[in-house]
XYZ file of C-alpha atoms in Angstrom:
629
model
C -167.685 55.683 3.291
C -164.813 56.187 5.747
C -163.730 53.127 7.700
C -162.381 53.770 11.195
C -161.612 51.860 14.330
C -165.153 52.426 15.482
C -166.480 50.232 12.667
C -167.354 46.604 13.320
C -164.255 44.392 13.137
C -163.720 42.027 10.268
C -165.712 38.806 10.488
C -163.891 36.292 12.696
C -162.226 33.229 11.264
C -163.943 30.755 13.563
C -167.604 30.424 14.442
C -167.639 29.222 18.039
C -170.949 29.302 19.849
C -171.110 28.974 23.618
C -173.497 30.040 26.327
C -171.015 32.751 27.213
C -171.172 36.406 26.104
C -168.848 37.193 23.197
C -166.777 39.645 25.246
C -166.219 37.045 27.965
C -165.173 34.442 25.387
C -162.688 36.892 23.941
C -161.313 37.771 27.348
C -161.019 34.119 28.368
C -159.199 33.301 25.128
C -156.755 36.150 25.717
C -156.164 35.045 29.304
C -155.512 31.510 28.071
C -153.012 32.766 25.469
C -151.132 34.943 27.949
C -151.138 32.221 30.602
C -149.799 29.652 28.149
C -147.080 32.086 27.059
C -146.096 32.796 30.654
C -145.977 29.121 31.624
C -143.977 28.099 28.557
C -141.462 30.926 28.834
C -141.017 30.812 32.614
C -140.784 27.024 32.844
C -137.275 25.985 33.924
C -135.931 29.358 32.800
C -132.856 29.068 35.017
C -131.598 26.277 32.753
C -130.028 29.184 30.852
C -127.905 30.060 33.857
C -126.191 33.405 33.380
C -127.173 33.497 29.699
C -124.789 35.932 28.064
C -122.162 36.474 30.769
C -121.217 39.827 29.260
C -124.630 41.283 30.101
C -125.027 39.187 33.251
C -121.951 40.842 34.744
C -123.501 44.252 34.094
C -126.712 43.111 35.777
C -124.691 41.866 38.736
C -122.896 45.215 38.933
C -126.146 47.174 38.690
C -127.652 45.007 41.410
C -124.882 46.156 43.748
C -124.194 49.766 42.754
C -126.625 52.470 41.626
C -124.120 54.287 39.427
C -123.356 51.009 37.691
C -127.130 50.535 37.304
C -127.542 53.998 35.781
C -124.795 53.679 33.186
C -124.848 49.938 32.567
C -121.349 49.379 33.905
C -119.650 46.046 33.502
C -118.263 46.129 37.049
C -119.566 47.702 40.269
C -116.589 50.067 40.451
C -117.527 51.621 37.121
C -114.478 51.297 34.917
C -116.321 50.691 31.625
C -119.874 50.028 30.432
C -121.238 47.327 28.188
C -121.407 48.368 24.544
C -125.161 49.108 24.622
C -127.343 51.692 26.384
C -128.597 50.592 29.798
C -132.407 50.172 29.557
C -132.210 46.384 29.512
C -129.811 46.387 32.460
C -132.114 48.773 34.330
C -134.926 46.234 34.338
C -132.874 43.163 35.214
C -130.620 44.916 37.724
C -133.596 46.522 39.465
C -134.976 43.024 39.884
C -131.592 42.085 41.323
C -131.734 45.033 43.713
C -135.161 43.880 44.926
C -134.710 40.109 45.031
C -130.963 39.586 44.999
C -128.887 38.845 41.925
C -129.485 35.381 40.488
C -130.343 33.682 37.236
C -134.028 33.771 38.161
C -134.150 37.446 39.145
C -132.353 38.320 35.913
C -134.306 36.167 33.444
C -137.862 36.196 34.805
C -138.387 39.859 33.797
C -137.344 38.898 30.261
C -140.011 36.182 30.086
C -142.638 38.581 31.411
C -141.695 40.939 28.579
C -142.763 38.195 26.177
C -146.192 38.129 27.806
C -146.383 41.903 27.487
C -145.353 41.816 23.831
C -147.979 39.177 23.016
C -150.648 41.229 24.801
C -149.700 44.438 22.992
C -149.619 42.755 19.595
C -152.992 41.176 20.303
C -154.367 44.600 21.201
C -153.028 46.212 18.042
C -154.201 43.512 15.614
C -157.566 43.182 17.362
C -158.288 46.820 16.544
C -157.343 46.187 12.931
C -158.900 42.835 12.083
C -160.870 41.650 15.097
C -160.242 39.547 18.218
C -159.525 36.237 16.505
C -156.920 37.841 14.295
C -155.444 39.372 17.439
C -155.245 35.959 19.064
C -153.641 34.489 15.950
C -151.053 37.280 15.871
C -150.221 36.855 19.552
C -149.943 33.088 19.205
C -147.777 33.396 16.088
C -145.412 35.713 17.957
C -145.164 33.363 20.937
C -144.582 30.373 18.640
C -141.562 31.800 16.818
C -138.281 30.130 17.802
C -136.407 33.419 18.041
C -139.031 34.750 20.445
C -138.694 31.699 22.676
C -134.924 32.046 22.522
C -134.471 35.730 23.284
C -137.282 36.313 25.784
C -135.630 33.718 28.032
C -132.221 35.340 27.623
C -130.549 38.481 28.971
C -129.601 40.354 25.797
C -131.164 43.812 25.214
C -133.346 42.558 22.350
C -136.275 41.521 24.548
C -136.972 44.924 26.077
C -136.285 46.605 22.725
C -138.940 44.510 20.971
C -141.409 45.038 23.816
C -141.000 48.795 23.382
C -141.197 48.602 19.577
C -144.432 46.627 19.889
C -145.739 49.159 22.394
C -144.981 51.954 19.923
C -146.872 50.118 17.162
C -149.813 49.560 19.510
C -149.886 53.270 20.349
C -149.836 54.099 16.635
C -152.870 51.885 16.022
C -154.685 53.548 18.915
C -153.777 56.942 17.461
C -155.599 56.030 14.244
C -158.834 55.940 16.229
C -159.092 58.880 18.580
C -156.894 61.014 20.830
C -154.245 60.882 18.125
C -151.974 63.489 19.675
C -151.776 61.671 23.007
C -151.225 58.229 21.518
C -148.599 59.466 19.074
C -146.770 61.139 21.937
C -146.805 57.832 23.808
C -145.494 56.109 20.684
C -142.632 58.605 20.670
C -141.845 57.871 24.313
C -141.798 54.114 23.629
C -139.451 54.658 20.685
C -137.193 56.811 22.835
C -136.712 54.038 25.343
C -136.364 51.462 22.548
C -133.479 53.620 21.327
C -131.978 53.509 24.817
C -132.287 49.726 24.732
C -130.434 49.050 21.490
C -129.994 52.351 19.684
C -130.850 52.496 15.967
C -132.237 48.962 15.806
C -134.984 50.035 18.171
C -136.067 52.643 15.620
C -136.714 50.244 12.740
C -140.459 50.669 13.335
C -140.297 54.479 13.374
C -140.700 55.042 9.586
C -143.715 52.724 9.558
C -145.386 54.620 12.394
C -144.785 57.965 10.745
C -146.024 56.748 7.366
C -149.217 55.104 8.604
C -150.232 58.108 10.660
C -149.513 60.499 7.820
C -151.555 58.385 5.399
C -154.421 57.041 7.475
C -155.082 59.183 10.550
C -158.690 60.493 10.549
C -157.859 64.193 10.722
C -156.700 67.016 8.475
C -153.185 66.977 7.037
C -152.043 69.934 9.130
C -153.173 68.213 12.316
C -151.495 64.978 11.264
C -148.225 66.820 10.754
C -148.613 68.544 14.115
C -149.198 65.235 15.858
C -146.152 63.732 14.153
C -144.057 66.672 15.316
C -145.320 66.129 18.849
C -144.396 62.459 18.613
C -140.913 63.385 17.432
C -140.484 65.788 20.342
C -141.632 63.081 22.761
C -139.079 60.724 21.240
C -136.307 63.273 21.617
C -137.262 64.006 25.212
C -137.372 60.339 26.215
C -134.086 59.468 24.529
C -131.878 62.549 24.693
C -131.931 62.926 28.473
C -129.534 60.014 28.812
C -127.297 61.387 26.068
C -127.212 64.736 27.878
C -126.491 62.973 31.153
C -123.364 61.382 29.679
C -122.261 64.804 28.436
C -122.775 66.801 31.641
C -121.528 64.088 34.005
C -117.744 64.508 34.333
C -116.110 61.797 32.261
C -113.510 61.245 34.966
C -116.169 60.180 37.470
C -118.310 57.925 35.294
C -117.498 54.701 33.426
C -116.080 54.861 29.923
C -118.754 54.309 27.249
C -117.623 51.062 25.672
C -117.666 50.788 21.898
C -116.967 54.485 21.368
C -113.609 55.855 20.304
C -113.908 59.083 22.306
C -116.168 58.306 25.294
C -119.110 59.926 23.485
C -122.498 58.225 23.354
C -123.357 59.402 19.846
C -120.074 58.015 18.560
C -121.267 54.637 19.800
C -124.691 55.130 18.199
C -123.511 56.263 14.790
C -120.324 54.217 14.614
C -119.741 50.876 16.312
C -123.409 50.031 16.910
C -124.897 51.964 14.007
C -123.644 52.663 10.527
C -120.446 50.785 11.315
C -122.398 47.528 11.353
C -124.572 48.321 8.362
C -121.745 49.599 6.173
C -119.006 47.356 7.557
C -116.737 50.005 9.039
C -115.910 49.362 12.678
C -112.966 50.437 14.751
C -111.801 47.104 16.072
C -109.536 46.099 13.336
C -109.028 42.751 11.770
C -112.319 40.904 11.927
C -113.360 39.532 8.540
C -116.703 37.873 7.872
C -116.530 34.242 6.882
C -119.167 31.861 5.671
C -118.576 28.441 7.188
C -120.767 25.542 6.228
C -123.131 24.333 8.933
C -122.573 20.734 9.962
C -124.820 18.061 8.573
C -127.757 17.205 10.779
C -127.631 20.484 12.656
C -127.017 24.179 12.442
C -124.908 26.500 14.456
C -123.412 29.937 14.715
C -119.701 30.364 15.105
C -118.283 32.671 17.777
C -121.030 34.932 18.979
C -123.199 34.062 16.032
C -121.027 36.203 13.758
C -119.956 35.558 10.229
C -122.093 32.629 9.136
C -124.789 34.403 7.142
C -124.480 35.340 3.478
C -125.296 38.991 2.883
C -128.306 39.751 0.685
C -132.013 39.060 0.336
C -131.742 35.283 0.983
C -130.305 35.873 4.465
C -133.670 35.884 6.261
C -134.694 32.623 4.610
C -131.493 30.593 4.955
C -128.874 29.715 7.536
C -129.650 30.274 11.192
C -131.929 33.193 10.281
C -134.252 30.792 8.506
C -134.602 28.585 11.570
C -135.159 31.550 13.874
C -137.605 33.734 11.912
C -138.088 32.345 8.398
C -141.138 30.124 8.988
C -143.789 32.797 8.423
C -141.846 35.483 6.556
C -142.956 34.461 3.014
C -146.608 34.357 4.078
C -146.265 37.707 5.851
C -144.770 39.340 2.755
C -147.514 37.850 0.603
C -150.089 39.130 3.084
C -148.853 42.691 2.604
C -149.551 42.439 -1.120
C -152.883 40.651 -0.722
C -154.244 43.111 1.825
C -153.148 46.143 -0.178
C -154.861 44.704 -3.267
C -157.986 43.717 -1.357
C -158.335 47.149 0.271
C -156.982 49.158 -2.638
C -160.208 51.104 -3.204
C -161.027 51.644 0.448
C -161.134 55.067 2.056
C -157.906 56.766 3.107
C -158.563 55.949 6.754
C -159.321 52.250 6.201
C -157.945 50.516 9.281
C -157.082 47.161 7.667
C -155.024 48.803 4.954
C -153.464 50.994 7.639
C -152.453 47.844 9.491
C -150.782 46.517 6.355
C -148.958 49.825 5.920
C -147.776 49.810 9.529
C -146.640 46.226 9.900
C -145.705 45.761 6.238
C -143.418 48.802 6.230
C -141.858 47.670 9.491
C -141.268 44.206 8.028
C -139.766 45.447 4.765
C -137.478 48.139 6.191
C -136.193 46.079 9.093
C -135.835 43.019 6.866
C -133.785 44.896 4.281
C -131.467 46.356 6.913
C -130.837 42.931 8.430
C -130.396 41.352 5.003
C -127.719 43.778 3.866
C -125.962 44.483 7.163
C -122.275 43.863 6.525
C -120.581 43.376 9.873
C -121.239 41.344 13.025
C -124.733 40.109 12.258
C -126.210 37.912 14.954
C -129.110 35.810 13.649
C -131.099 36.636 16.773
C -131.265 40.259 15.621
C -134.272 39.086 13.611
C -136.327 39.208 16.823
C -137.020 42.816 15.859
C -139.004 41.474 12.879
C -141.114 39.010 14.846
C -144.078 41.262 15.789
C -144.384 42.551 12.222
C -144.263 39.037 10.762
C -146.852 37.709 13.221
C -149.163 40.683 12.718
C -149.067 40.543 8.921
C -149.671 36.796 8.918
C -152.771 37.233 11.081
C -154.088 40.282 9.215
C -153.604 38.506 5.892
C -155.427 35.343 6.988
C -158.260 37.408 8.472
C -158.701 39.579 5.388
C -158.629 36.627 2.998
C -161.211 34.847 5.158
C -163.405 37.915 5.047
C -163.229 37.695 1.250
C -163.615 33.917 1.175
C -166.533 34.085 -1.254
C -164.464 35.666 -4.036
C -161.503 34.397 -6.003
C -158.914 36.623 -4.301
C -159.864 35.388 -0.844
C -159.847 31.724 -1.823
C -156.564 31.894 -3.708
C -155.023 34.054 -0.989
C -156.017 31.685 1.805
C -154.850 28.595 -0.058
C -151.539 30.193 -1.015
C -150.761 31.487 2.470
C -151.668 28.220 4.191
C -150.143 25.773 1.720
C -147.172 28.037 1.101
C -146.390 28.229 4.812
C -146.664 24.451 5.194
C -144.454 23.832 2.156
C -141.941 26.390 3.378
C -141.894 24.716 6.807
C -141.259 21.394 5.057
C -138.232 22.917 3.326
C -136.840 24.444 6.531
C -137.253 21.184 8.424
C -135.608 19.296 5.554
C -132.468 21.362 6.166
C -132.219 19.582 9.526
C -133.318 16.256 8.083
C -132.047 14.128 10.967
C -134.479 15.729 13.419
C -138.006 14.200 13.519
C -138.250 13.291 9.798
C -141.964 12.321 10.003
C -142.851 15.816 11.222
C -142.324 17.603 7.936
C -144.280 14.990 6.002
C -147.116 15.145 8.509
C -147.261 18.924 8.154
C -147.433 18.659 4.391
C -150.157 16.003 4.379
C -152.242 17.842 6.973
C -151.959 21.153 5.137
C -152.851 19.652 1.753
C -155.882 17.835 3.143
C -157.119 20.787 5.197
C -156.609 23.321 2.410
C -158.413 21.078 -0.074
C -161.292 20.688 2.382
C -161.342 24.438 2.904
C -161.606 25.192 -0.811
C -164.267 22.506 -1.262
C -166.309 23.923 1.613
C -165.969 27.481 0.337
C -167.197 26.501 -3.107
C -170.112 24.680 -1.481
C -170.843 27.594 0.864
C -170.533 25.262 3.856
C -169.443 27.728 6.490
C -169.063 25.275 9.370
C -166.825 22.879 7.449
C -164.838 25.815 6.080
C -164.205 27.151 9.590
C -163.032 23.755 10.818
C -160.838 23.253 7.750
C -159.281 26.685 8.233
C -158.483 25.878 11.854
C -156.852 22.570 10.875
C -154.915 24.212 8.042
C -153.620 26.852 10.462
C -152.492 24.113 12.830
C -150.598 22.504 9.971
C -149.078 25.792 8.849
C -147.888 26.639 12.365
C -146.691 23.148 13.301
C -143.155 23.626 12.008
C -142.444 26.834 13.872
C -144.200 25.429 16.949
C -142.067 22.284 16.962
C -138.855 24.284 16.674
C -140.032 26.619 19.423
C -140.744 23.694 21.752
C -137.300 22.284 20.968
C -135.783 25.685 21.729
C -137.568 25.927 25.074
C -136.192 22.535 26.042
C -132.509 23.421 25.592
C -130.110 25.501 27.702
C -128.715 28.574 25.976
C -125.637 30.461 27.079
C -122.925 32.589 25.530
C -122.776 35.267 22.899
C -124.503 33.476 20.022
C -127.338 31.206 21.143
C -129.205 29.299 18.458
C -132.666 27.769 18.210
C -134.007 24.273 17.807
C -132.812 20.846 18.944
C -129.300 20.245 20.304
C -126.494 20.888 17.846
C -123.963 18.039 17.694
C -121.227 20.649 17.256
C -122.351 22.560 20.348
C -123.561 25.641 18.532
C -125.538 27.115 21.391
C -123.116 29.876 22.110
C -119.764 30.774 23.564
C -118.695 30.707 27.177
C -116.238 33.274 28.540
C -113.130 32.797 30.648
C -114.194 31.720 34.154
C -113.188 28.068 34.481
C -110.020 28.340 36.585
C -110.926 27.471 40.215
C -107.478 28.293 41.608
C -107.525 31.717 39.977
C -111.058 32.362 41.194
C -109.978 31.637 44.771
C -107.090 34.097 44.454
C -109.384 36.846 43.187
C -111.926 36.327 45.960
C -109.165 36.907 48.522
C -108.224 40.349 47.172
C -109.164 43.641 48.838
C -108.247 46.160 46.130
C -110.774 48.152 44.076
C -110.337 45.732 41.180
C -109.273 42.200 41.960
C -107.602 41.934 38.562
C -107.240 43.454 35.126
C -107.646 41.420 31.957
C -108.006 42.191 28.274
C -111.598 42.437 27.007
C -114.938 42.601 28.726
C -115.976 39.028 28.026
C -113.094 37.582 30.022
C -113.621 40.128 32.803
C -117.339 39.340 32.959
C -116.767 35.628 33.444
C -114.342 36.294 36.287
C -116.703 38.761 37.947
C -119.548 36.268 37.934
C -117.311 33.480 39.229
C -115.717 35.522 42.019
C -118.190 38.314 42.830
C -115.355 40.829 42.556
C -114.783 43.793 40.259
C -112.439 43.062 37.343
C -111.032 45.770 35.075
C -111.849 45.049 31.419
C -108.961 46.512 29.452
C -110.108 47.686 26.017
C -113.785 46.853 26.514
C -115.671 44.232 24.525
C -113.323 44.008 21.549
C -110.146 44.983 23.367
C -109.744 48.066 21.167
C -111.429 50.750 23.273
C -108.727 53.298 24.214
C -108.950 52.690 27.968
C -106.980 52.604 30.055
C -103.928 54.337 28.664
C -100.597 53.003 29.840
C -100.078 56.068 32.040
C -103.482 55.645 33.635
C -102.925 51.943 34.205
C -99.568 52.681 35.835
C -101.325 55.127 38.156
C -103.885 52.500 39.136
C -101.063 50.084 39.927
C -99.081 52.676 41.879
C -102.181 53.502 43.918
C -102.635 49.784 44.635
C -106.096 49.642 43.093
C -105.449 46.431 41.103
C -104.049 43.209 42.556
C -103.420 41.003 39.523
C -102.900 41.280 35.805
C -104.116 38.165 34.000
C -102.773 37.011 30.671
C -105.106 34.185 29.643
C -104.352 31.243 27.457
C -104.627 32.624 23.916
C -107.620 30.457 22.956
C -109.557 31.572 26.016
C -108.794 35.186 25.271
C -109.829 35.108 21.649
C -111.575 31.961 20.468
C -111.961 31.901 16.739
C -109.701 34.902 16.106
C -112.685 37.201 16.122
C -111.175 40.209 17.795
C -107.913 40.507 15.948
C -104.770 41.687 17.703
C -104.537 43.099 21.208
C -104.720 46.897 21.075
C -103.139 47.311 24.515
C -99.831 45.557 23.994
C -98.091 48.496 25.692
C -99.736 47.545 28.986
C -98.909 43.879 28.490
C -95.280 44.668 27.671
C -94.935 46.969 30.697
C -96.392 44.368 33.049
C -94.140 41.632 31.653
C -91.089 43.846 32.082
C -91.820 44.902 35.641
C -93.634 42.075 37.448
C -93.083 38.379 38.075
C -95.404 35.907 36.433
C -96.962 32.818 37.978
C -98.765 30.064 36.123
C -102.219 29.550 37.637
C -103.991 26.765 35.824
C -103.856 27.700 32.156
C -103.417 31.420 32.857
C -100.367 33.555 33.459
C -100.906 35.855 36.449
C -98.803 38.872 37.465
C -98.974 40.177 41.042
C -99.043 43.947 40.600
C -98.260 44.526 44.283
C -94.749 43.077 43.925
C -92.665 44.710 41.184
C -89.360 43.229 40.094
C -86.299 44.580 41.873
C -83.922 46.230 39.446
């Protein structure tokens, strides 16, 4: 018999009887979950200040100038963009346009995206395994440290994951009815996910294509037609921006940072695409290192780069392990268990389809992150979070449905005890933080799992339901504790990390903006750009501190080929720049990440033709007063 979305959902994990209709109980539970997520993620969100100043400067620019909003410019006078497409900036800067630029107007939309992601994941898993599995999936997503970190931050990852989750939700809906329409909507969501963070936003695309091809309840020809329609919708929703950058005269729009030729696809396929996966980027001398995390804590070095060993262990160790690793083993096991349990089901079986969708997403995205060679931020694993949460919930639900046979009992015990034991190991890596917690998790999980197996053998359904609930609490306690610790800490800079405070200060990197005398000088300028400085990070900090436009020479890494010396000389001759700033070397390049300055010709010309003044720790050249020769 064919199993479709119209069939009765899998039997729920908890038997809760109230004098309230089942639908109302489900709706109230969902409202409670979404409300709790909103309160937790919005609470004291401005403690994160400007978050990542690099993106905050772009939001500030987009809040003041519509062209900067459209292209994601770093400054309101549109010299250069950030090194990502602008969807994330569109949302935050539009909020700034409406409510004024501030930490709150920038970060609140990010937290609301978390609520949306939880709701969409709930909706998808509910249609696969029932409402209680949907609630478990949504809660698991909200209780992951990386989710709490990045949905209260201003990096593009939040909107990307919201759109990826929306695409997965549309794919699940397409497996029921109106497949063509829902697959087209999935394509649109993927298109905008691409415009949020390029190829990373497409990590769910193979899973969506595979599950629809395998499990959609229609003939093969129609399935292929619907997939083609979805692809066309994706191309339409993503390529318009690419075409815009091509038809808009390059001389009157900002340079596309991260590209070598001011071409968007160069950025997609090079610097932010295969360049990261294969380790070939254009900014020179950066070499990955593998420093040892300090005892009693964990941290990322500059920007979170270079502290993760490449290979399969990456997701389970280092900062990755603290951010996403809590439920990954159970989620991978769930893929196997569900495929075995539903192996003889009809082609359109919705539970197996769910395992195909979220399992393929988990495996493909996980492998890419594990073997990425260059510039791997641990928080990139946010893209895995919906797949991990969904597979954990689907696996628990399916094993509970089969609780009367050996597979269900062994599967439940292994997932629950395995997750608790794995949490114990992760917490032991930060042994100085709440030592009793990991032992309490282990004891609770052992006792609850033993009670669960005893009740299942005795066919005592009530005790089994209670034991399952307690075992789930134990299994999720580790990730919950780290999430709560994450919510309680401020996070700023390029490489924020999760959990309790790091004694070495590993919550990120602040940019150059701590020179009050220099800030006062820049605020007093009237030129198009108050100053020029190497690299976007330094420019961003000055823009936020002074509310002026600062020219970021060379973009994020300092190696983008703009401006040329001739062009810079023209800007100076036209009196469009007041100062050239040569920062203290450590402020310009902490940790040696960026390698050498690619625009030494500009620096040498300025030194040879203008007088320098020491302002705080920085050397400042007044470009309005050339040396007399």
